[in-house]
Amino acid sequence: VQPQASGGGLVRPGGSLRLSCAASGSIFSIDNMGWYRQAPGKQRELVVSITSGGNTNYADSVKGRFTISRDNAKNTVYLQMNSLKPEDTAVYYCNAAITGVTGRTLRYWGQGTLVTVSS
């Protein structure tokens, strides 16, 4: 089971990007899914998470600009990022708590996708 993230790129300040992260494999269920980011020289931080029931938790720095959503049928989580700022520049990682067909639950990280906000 390996979540695959996509959608990063270069965007100008004020622009938008949409990230996707799809999990595949022997999956029974997925509980929490989320996005983290790590800027150069900084620690990885939580951007936003979402439960299987749709409850969300946003970092204060992205509230009102970013929106997380998920498609449980596709085992996919999305991150719509609007009004991007240079300080949003980072490698974005998806994370998912996945229960396999054996009943064991593990947290998996996607491979990371680079978002660069620059004029």
Tab-separated table of N, CA and C in Angstrom:
chain	number	residue	atom	x	y	z
A	1	VAL	N	0.855	-1.184	0.000
A	1	VAL	CA	0.000	0.000	0.000
A	1	VAL	C	0.890	1.231	0.000
A	2	GLN	N	0.772	2.059	-1.004
A	2	GLN	CA	1.613	3.248	-1.114
A	2	GLN	C	0.788	4.384	-1.700
A	3	PRO	N	0.475	5.380	-0.879
A	3	PRO	CA	-0.234	6.536	-1.433
A	3	PRO	C	0.626	7.246	-2.471
A	4	GLN	N	0.019	7.685	-3.542
A	4	GLN	CA	0.714	8.376	-4.612
A	4	GLN	C	0.171	9.799	-4.715
A	5	ALA	N	1.042	10.773	-4.472
A	5	ALA	CA	0.648	12.178	-4.525
A	5	ALA	C	1.003	12.771	-5.874
A	6	SER	N	0.210	13.724	-6.297
A	6	SER	CA	0.460	14.416	-7.555
A	6	SER	C	-0.161	15.803	-7.501
A	7	GLY	N	0.234	16.652	-8.454
A	7	GLY	CA	-0.394	17.951	-8.598
A	7	GLY	C	0.457	19.140	-8.224
A	8	GLY	N	1.657	18.909	-7.727
A	8	GLY	CA	2.511	20.032	-7.378
A	8	GLY	C	3.034	20.752	-8.606
A	9	GLY	N	3.705	21.870	-8.369
A	9	GLY	CA	4.259	22.622	-9.477
A	9	GLY	C	4.622	24.032	-9.073
A	10	LEU	N	4.893	24.841	-10.062
A	10	LEU	CA	5.251	26.241	-9.866
A	10	LEU	C	4.033	27.114	-10.134
A	11	VAL	N	3.739	27.997	-9.213
A	11	VAL	CA	2.592	28.888	-9.366
A	11	VAL	C	2.962	30.258	-8.825
A	12	ARG	N	2.344	31.292	-9.380
A	12	ARG	CA	2.605	32.642	-8.923
A	12	ARG	C	1.806	32.948	-7.664
A	13	PRO	N	2.264	33.878	-6.868
A	13	PRO	CA	1.491	34.280	-5.679
A	13	PRO	C	0.070	34.659	-6.069
A	14	GLY	N	-0.874	34.199	-5.275
A	14	GLY	CA	-2.281	34.425	-5.558
A	14	GLY	C	-2.913	33.341	-6.408
A	15	GLY	N	-2.104	32.452	-6.933
A	15	GLY	CA	-2.596	31.387	-7.796
A	15	GLY	C	-3.134	30.208	-7.014
A	16	SER	N	-3.518	29.168	-7.767
A	16	SER	CA	-4.135	27.980	-7.172
A	16	SER	C	-3.481	26.711	-7.707
A	17	LEU	N	-3.533	25.694	-6.875
A	17	LEU	CA	-3.108	24.352	-7.265
A	17	LEU	C	-4.014	23.351	-6.573
A	18	ARG	N	-4.140	22.187	-7.171
A	18	ARG	CA	-4.901	21.103	-6.549
A	18	ARG	C	-4.025	19.862	-6.473
A	19	LEU	N	-3.832	19.392	-5.263
A	19	LEU	CA	-3.065	18.173	-5.041
A	19	LEU	C	-4.013	16.989	-4.881
A	20	SER	N	-3.543	15.844	-5.327
A	20	SER	CA	-4.301	14.603	-5.162
A	20	SER	C	-3.396	13.549	-4.547
A	21	CYS	N	-3.996	12.646	-3.822
A	21	CYS	CA	-3.241	11.526	-3.254
A	21	CYS	C	-4.149	10.312	-3.238
A	22	ALA	N	-3.770	9.302	-3.986
A	22	ALA	CA	-4.577	8.096	-4.110
A	22	ALA	C	-3.848	6.911	-3.506
A	23	ALA	N	-4.542	6.156	-2.686
A	23	ALA	CA	-3.988	4.939	-2.097
A	23	ALA	C	-4.542	3.734	-2.829
A	24	SER	N	-3.688	2.766	-3.023
A	24	SER	CA	-4.120	1.558	-3.716
A	24	SER	C	-3.478	0.343	-3.061
A	25	GLY	N	-4.030	-0.818	-3.336
A	25	GLY	CA	-3.506	-2.046	-2.756
A	25	GLY	C	-4.585	-2.782	-1.990
A	26	SER	N	-4.156	-3.610	-1.051
A	26	SER	CA	-5.086	-4.439	-0.279
A	26	SER	C	-5.625	-3.627	0.892
A	27	ILE	N	-6.591	-2.779	0.587
A	27	ILE	CA	-7.131	-1.842	1.561
A	27	ILE	C	-8.506	-2.288	2.011
A	28	PHE	N	-8.692	-2.362	3.339
A	28	PHE	CA	-10.019	-2.627	3.887
A	28	PHE	C	-10.743	-1.319	4.168
A	29	SER	N	-10.024	-0.380	4.796
A	29	SER	CA	-10.618	0.923	5.077
A	29	SER	C	-9.518	1.944	5.325
A	30	ILE	N	-9.881	3.214	5.225
A	30	ILE	CA	-8.953	4.309	5.505
A	30	ILE	C	-9.615	5.247	6.490
A	31	ASP	N	-8.937	5.523	7.591
A	31	ASP	CA	-9.482	6.455	8.589
A	31	ASP	C	-8.966	7.845	8.256
A	32	ASN	N	-8.157	8.415	9.126
A	32	ASN	CA	-7.661	9.773	8.887
A	32	ASN	C	-6.764	9.849	7.654
A	33	MET	N	-6.958	10.912	6.882
A	33	MET	CA	-6.061	11.252	5.783
A	33	MET	C	-5.650	12.701	5.979
A	34	GLY	N	-4.493	13.035	5.510
A	34	GLY	CA	-4.062	14.406	5.725
A	34	GLY	C	-2.929	14.826	4.819
A	35	TRP	N	-2.654	16.112	4.882
A	35	TRP	CA	-1.538	16.690	4.145
A	35	TRP	C	-0.595	17.373	5.135
A	36	TYR	N	0.670	17.113	4.951
A	36	TYR	CA	1.729	17.764	5.705
A	36	TYR	C	2.632	18.470	4.702
A	37	ARG	N	3.435	19.387	5.210
A	37	ARG	CA	4.404	20.028	4.325
A	37	ARG	C	5.711	20.276	5.077
A	38	GLN	N	6.766	20.330	4.293
A	38	GLN	CA	8.074	20.603	4.868
A	38	GLN	C	8.801	21.587	3.971
A	39	ALA	N	9.028	22.769	4.528
A	39	ALA	CA	9.765	23.807	3.816
A	39	ALA	C	11.262	23.621	4.074
A	40	PRO	N	12.095	24.149	3.210
A	40	PRO	CA	13.549	24.005	3.390
A	40	PRO	C	13.986	24.521	4.759
A	41	GLY	N	14.717	23.696	5.476
A	41	GLY	CA	15.240	24.095	6.771
A	41	GLY	C	14.236	24.066	7.905
A	42	LYS	N	13.044	23.586	7.637
A	42	LYS	CA	12.008	23.552	8.668
A	42	LYS	C	11.515	22.128	8.898
A	43	GLN	N	10.828	21.954	10.016
A	43	GLN	CA	10.269	20.652	10.325
A	43	GLN	C	8.978	20.432	9.537
A	44	ARG	N	8.653	19.177	9.343
A	44	ARG	CA	7.389	18.844	8.691
A	44	ARG	C	6.250	19.262	9.612
A	45	GLU	N	5.209	19.860	9.012
A	45	GLU	CA	4.077	20.333	9.805
A	45	GLU	C	2.771	19.888	9.177
A	46	LEU	N	1.765	19.752	10.023
A	46	LEU	CA	0.437	19.399	9.547
A	46	LEU	C	-0.190	20.596	8.858
A	47	VAL	N	-0.719	20.364	7.679
A	47	VAL	CA	-1.478	21.391	6.964
A	47	VAL	C	-2.958	21.229	7.269
A	48	VAL	N	-3.457	20.024	7.065
A	48	VAL	CA	-4.866	19.749	7.305
A	48	VAL	C	-5.080	18.244	7.322
A	49	SER	N	-6.053	17.805	8.101
A	49	SER	CA	-6.429	16.396	8.130
A	49	SER	C	-7.936	16.276	8.017
A	50	ILE	N	-8.372	15.077	7.631
A	50	ILE	CA	-9.794	14.816	7.483
A	50	ILE	C	-10.068	13.389	7.906
A	51	THR	N	-11.124	13.203	8.693
A	51	THR	CA	-11.501	11.862	9.116
A	51	THR	C	-12.363	11.197	8.050
A	52	SER	N	-12.634	9.920	8.234
A	52	SER	CA	-13.488	9.213	7.281
A	52	SER	C	-14.895	9.795	7.262
A	53	GLY	N	-15.276	10.432	8.353
A	53	GLY	CA	-16.596	11.048	8.428
A	53	GLY	C	-16.643	12.473	7.932
A	54	GLY	N	-15.463	13.001	7.548
A	54	GLY	CA	-15.434	14.343	6.974
A	54	GLY	C	-15.069	15.460	7.935
A	55	ASN	N	-14.742	15.132	9.175
A	55	ASN	CA	-14.302	16.181	10.105
A	55	ASN	C	-12.887	16.632	9.742
A	56	THR	N	-12.673	17.932	9.755
A	56	THR	CA	-11.398	18.489	9.310
A	56	THR	C	-10.694	19.267	10.415
A	57	ASN	N	-9.383	19.375	10.261
A	57	ASN	CA	-8.554	20.138	11.182
A	57	ASN	C	-7.511	20.877	10.358
A	58	TYR	N	-7.625	22.207	10.272
A	58	TYR	CA	-6.732	23.013	9.454
A	58	TYR	C	-5.699	23.740	10.317
A	59	ALA	N	-4.511	23.889	9.788
A	59	ALA	CA	-3.535	24.774	10.397
A	59	ALA	C	-4.036	26.209	10.233
A	60	ASP	N	-3.770	27.052	11.216
A	60	ASP	CA	-4.251	28.432	11.158
A	60	ASP	C	-3.734	29.153	9.916
A	61	SER	N	-2.548	28.800	9.490
A	61	SER	CA	-1.911	29.507	8.377
A	61	SER	C	-2.608	29.274	7.035
A	62	VAL	N	-3.451	28.236	6.947
A	62	VAL	CA	-4.090	27.933	5.664
A	62	VAL	C	-5.616	28.045	5.718
A	63	LYS	N	-6.152	28.324	6.876
A	63	LYS	CA	-7.606	28.442	6.999
A	63	LYS	C	-8.144	29.509	6.061
A	64	GLY	N	-9.217	29.165	5.362
A	64	GLY	CA	-9.831	30.098	4.435
A	64	GLY	C	-9.206	30.105	3.056
A	65	ARG	N	-8.064	29.435	2.909
A	65	ARG	CA	-7.390	29.397	1.607
A	65	ARG	C	-7.319	27.976	1.047
A	66	PHE	N	-7.132	27.005	1.913
A	66	PHE	CA	-7.004	25.605	1.488
A	66	PHE	C	-8.274	24.848	1.866
A	67	THR	N	-8.604	23.870	1.039
A	67	THR	CA	-9.759	23.013	1.308
A	67	THR	C	-9.394	21.559	1.058
A	68	ILE	N	-9.618	20.732	2.054
A	68	ILE	CA	-9.368	19.301	1.905
A	68	ILE	C	-10.682	18.593	1.622
A	69	SER	N	-10.613	17.565	0.812
A	69	SER	CA	-11.780	16.729	0.552
A	69	SER	C	-11.293	15.317	0.265
A	70	ARG	N	-12.207	14.376	0.315
A	70	ARG	CA	-11.824	13.002	0.039
A	70	ARG	C	-12.940	12.285	-0.685
A	71	ASP	N	-12.529	11.303	-1.460
A	71	ASP	CA	-13.460	10.429	-2.158
A	71	ASP	C	-13.194	9.030	-1.629
A	72	ASN	N	-14.021	8.577	-0.719
A	72	ASN	CA	-13.776	7.294	-0.067
A	72	ASN	C	-13.857	6.126	-1.054
A	73	ALA	N	-14.675	6.257	-2.062
A	73	ALA	CA	-14.803	5.185	-3.056
A	73	ALA	C	-13.516	5.020	-3.866
A	74	LYS	N	-12.774	6.115	-3.999
A	74	LYS	CA	-11.526	6.089	-4.771
A	74	LYS	C	-10.294	6.068	-3.880
A	75	ASN	N	-10.489	6.032	-2.555
A	75	ASN	CA	-9.360	6.062	-1.616
A	75	ASN	C	-8.429	7.234	-1.908
A	76	THR	N	-9.027	8.372	-2.177
A	76	THR	CA	-8.268	9.540	-2.612
A	76	THR	C	-8.602	10.752	-1.753
A	77	VAL	N	-7.561	11.517	-1.456
A	77	VAL	CA	-7.727	12.777	-0.747
A	77	VAL	C	-7.192	13.895	-1.633
A	78	TYR	N	-7.862	15.039	-1.572
A	78	TYR	CA	-7.501	16.184	-2.399
A	78	TYR	C	-7.185	17.386	-1.508
A	79	LEU	N	-6.374	18.278	-2.036
A	79	LEU	CA	-6.096	19.535	-1.356
A	79	LEU	C	-6.175	20.650	-2.388
A	80	GLN	N	-7.233	21.437	-2.285
A	80	GLN	CA	-7.373	22.612	-3.141
A	80	GLN	C	-6.716	23.785	-2.444
A	81	MET	N	-5.727	24.374	-3.087
A	81	MET	CA	-4.972	25.472	-2.494
A	81	MET	C	-5.201	26.732	-3.316
A	82	ASN	N	-5.808	27.714	-2.696
A	82	ASN	CA	-6.074	28.997	-3.352
A	82	ASN	C	-5.295	30.106	-2.651
A	83	SER	N	-5.201	31.237	-3.320
A	83	SER	CA	-4.509	32.409	-2.757
A	83	SER	C	-3.143	32.026	-2.207
A	84	LEU	N	-2.402	31.297	-2.997
A	84	LEU	CA	-1.106	30.801	-2.529
A	84	LEU	C	-0.128	31.928	-2.274
A	85	LYS	N	0.701	31.724	-1.267
A	85	LYS	CA	1.700	32.692	-0.853
A	85	LYS	C	3.088	32.065	-0.967
A	86	PRO	N	4.114	32.882	-1.093
A	86	PRO	CA	5.476	32.324	-1.148
A	86	PRO	C	5.798	31.423	0.049
A	87	GLU	N	5.238	31.748	1.198
A	87	GLU	CA	5.507	30.930	2.382
A	87	GLU	C	4.824	29.572	2.354
A	88	ASP	N	3.990	29.334	1.345
A	88	ASP	CA	3.399	28.001	1.162
A	88	ASP	C	4.349	27.068	0.413
A	89	THR	N	5.451	27.608	-0.058
A	89	THR	CA	6.425	26.791	-0.774
A	89	THR	C	6.969	25.699	0.129
A	90	ALA	N	6.853	24.462	-0.324
A	90	ALA	CA	7.281	23.312	0.477
A	90	ALA	C	7.061	22.036	-0.326
A	91	VAL	N	7.594	20.964	0.196
A	91	VAL	CA	7.225	19.645	-0.303
A	91	VAL	C	6.005	19.201	0.499
A	92	TYR	N	4.957	18.840	-0.200
A	92	TYR	CA	3.717	18.423	0.436
A	92	TYR	C	3.613	16.898	0.414
A	93	TYR	N	3.300	16.354	1.576
A	93	TYR	CA	3.181	14.909	1.732
A	93	TYR	C	1.770	14.551	2.171
A	94	CYS	N	1.233	13.507	1.577
A	94	CYS	CA	-0.034	12.999	2.086
A	94	CYS	C	0.254	11.872	3.073
A	95	ASN	N	-0.689	11.681	3.958
A	95	ASN	CA	-0.570	10.655	4.986
A	95	ASN	C	-1.928	10.012	5.170
A	96	ALA	N	-1.941	8.709	5.367
A	96	ALA	CA	-3.215	8.013	5.518
A	96	ALA	C	-3.081	6.870	6.513
A	97	ALA	N	-4.094	6.727	7.353
A	97	ALA	CA	-4.169	5.606	8.288
A	97	ALA	C	-4.988	4.517	7.608
A	98	ILE	N	-4.314	3.478	7.158
A	98	ILE	CA	-4.941	2.468	6.308
A	98	ILE	C	-5.016	1.133	7.029
A	99	THR	N	-6.210	0.565	7.017
A	99	THR	CA	-6.395	-0.784	7.548
A	99	THR	C	-6.401	-1.768	6.384
A	100	GLY	N	-5.488	-2.707	6.434
A	100	GLY	CA	-5.418	-3.693	5.363
A	100	GLY	C	-6.406	-4.831	5.571
A	101	VAL	N	-6.437	-5.741	4.633
A	101	VAL	CA	-7.382	-6.852	4.701
A	101	VAL	C	-7.071	-7.792	5.857
A	102	THR	N	-5.873	-7.676	6.424
A	102	THR	CA	-5.507	-8.479	7.598
A	102	THR	C	-6.032	-7.883	8.885
A	103	GLY	N	-6.563	-6.654	8.812
A	103	GLY	CA	-7.078	-5.990	9.998
A	103	GLY	C	-6.077	-5.094	10.694
A	104	ARG	N	-4.850	-5.041	10.192
A	104	ARG	CA	-3.816	-4.204	10.794
A	104	ARG	C	-3.879	-2.795	10.220
A	105	THR	N	-3.772	-1.800	11.113
A	105	THR	CA	-3.814	-0.392	10.701
A	105	THR	C	-2.432	0.223	10.812
A	106	LEU	N	-1.978	0.813	9.724
A	106	LEU	CA	-0.686	1.497	9.697
A	106	LEU	C	-0.844	2.861	9.043
A	107	ARG	N	0.070	3.761	9.380
A	107	ARG	CA	0.088	5.076	8.740
A	107	ARG	C	1.102	5.042	7.598
A	108	TYR	N	0.643	5.513	6.454
A	108	TYR	CA	1.495	5.501	5.261
A	108	TYR	C	1.716	6.928	4.780
A	109	TRP	N	2.925	7.180	4.280
A	109	TRP	CA	3.264	8.473	3.703
A	109	TRP	C	3.355	8.349	2.184
A	110	GLY	N	2.846	9.363	1.499
A	110	GLY	CA	3.075	9.480	0.070
A	110	GLY	C	4.489	9.966	-0.179
A	111	GLN	N	4.880	10.034	-1.437
A	111	GLN	CA	6.261	10.330	-1.780
A	111	GLN	C	6.595	11.817	-1.765
A	112	GLY	N	5.606	12.676	-1.620
A	112	GLY	CA	5.871	14.108	-1.600
A	112	GLY	C	5.776	14.730	-2.980
A	113	THR	N	5.217	15.922	-3.015
A	113	THR	CA	5.127	16.673	-4.271
A	113	THR	C	5.478	18.122	-3.969
A	114	LEU	N	6.345	18.698	-4.803
A	114	LEU	CA	6.877	20.031	-4.549
A	114	LEU	C	5.928	21.112	-5.046
A	115	VAL	N	5.636	22.041	-4.157
A	115	VAL	CA	4.857	23.233	-4.501
A	115	VAL	C	5.761	24.442	-4.333
A	116	THR	N	5.919	25.193	-5.397
A	116	THR	CA	6.743	26.397	-5.370
A	116	THR	C	5.886	27.592	-5.751
A	117	VAL	N	5.830	28.564	-4.850
A	117	VAL	CA	5.053	29.777	-5.088
A	117	VAL	C	6.045	30.921	-5.261
A	118	SER	N	6.128	31.410	-6.471
A	118	SER	CA	7.125	32.432	-6.767
A	118	SER	C	6.708	33.215	-8.008
A	119	SER	N	7.076	34.482	-8.009
A	119	SER	CA	6.813	35.309	-9.183
A	119	SER	C	8.000	35.290	-10.137
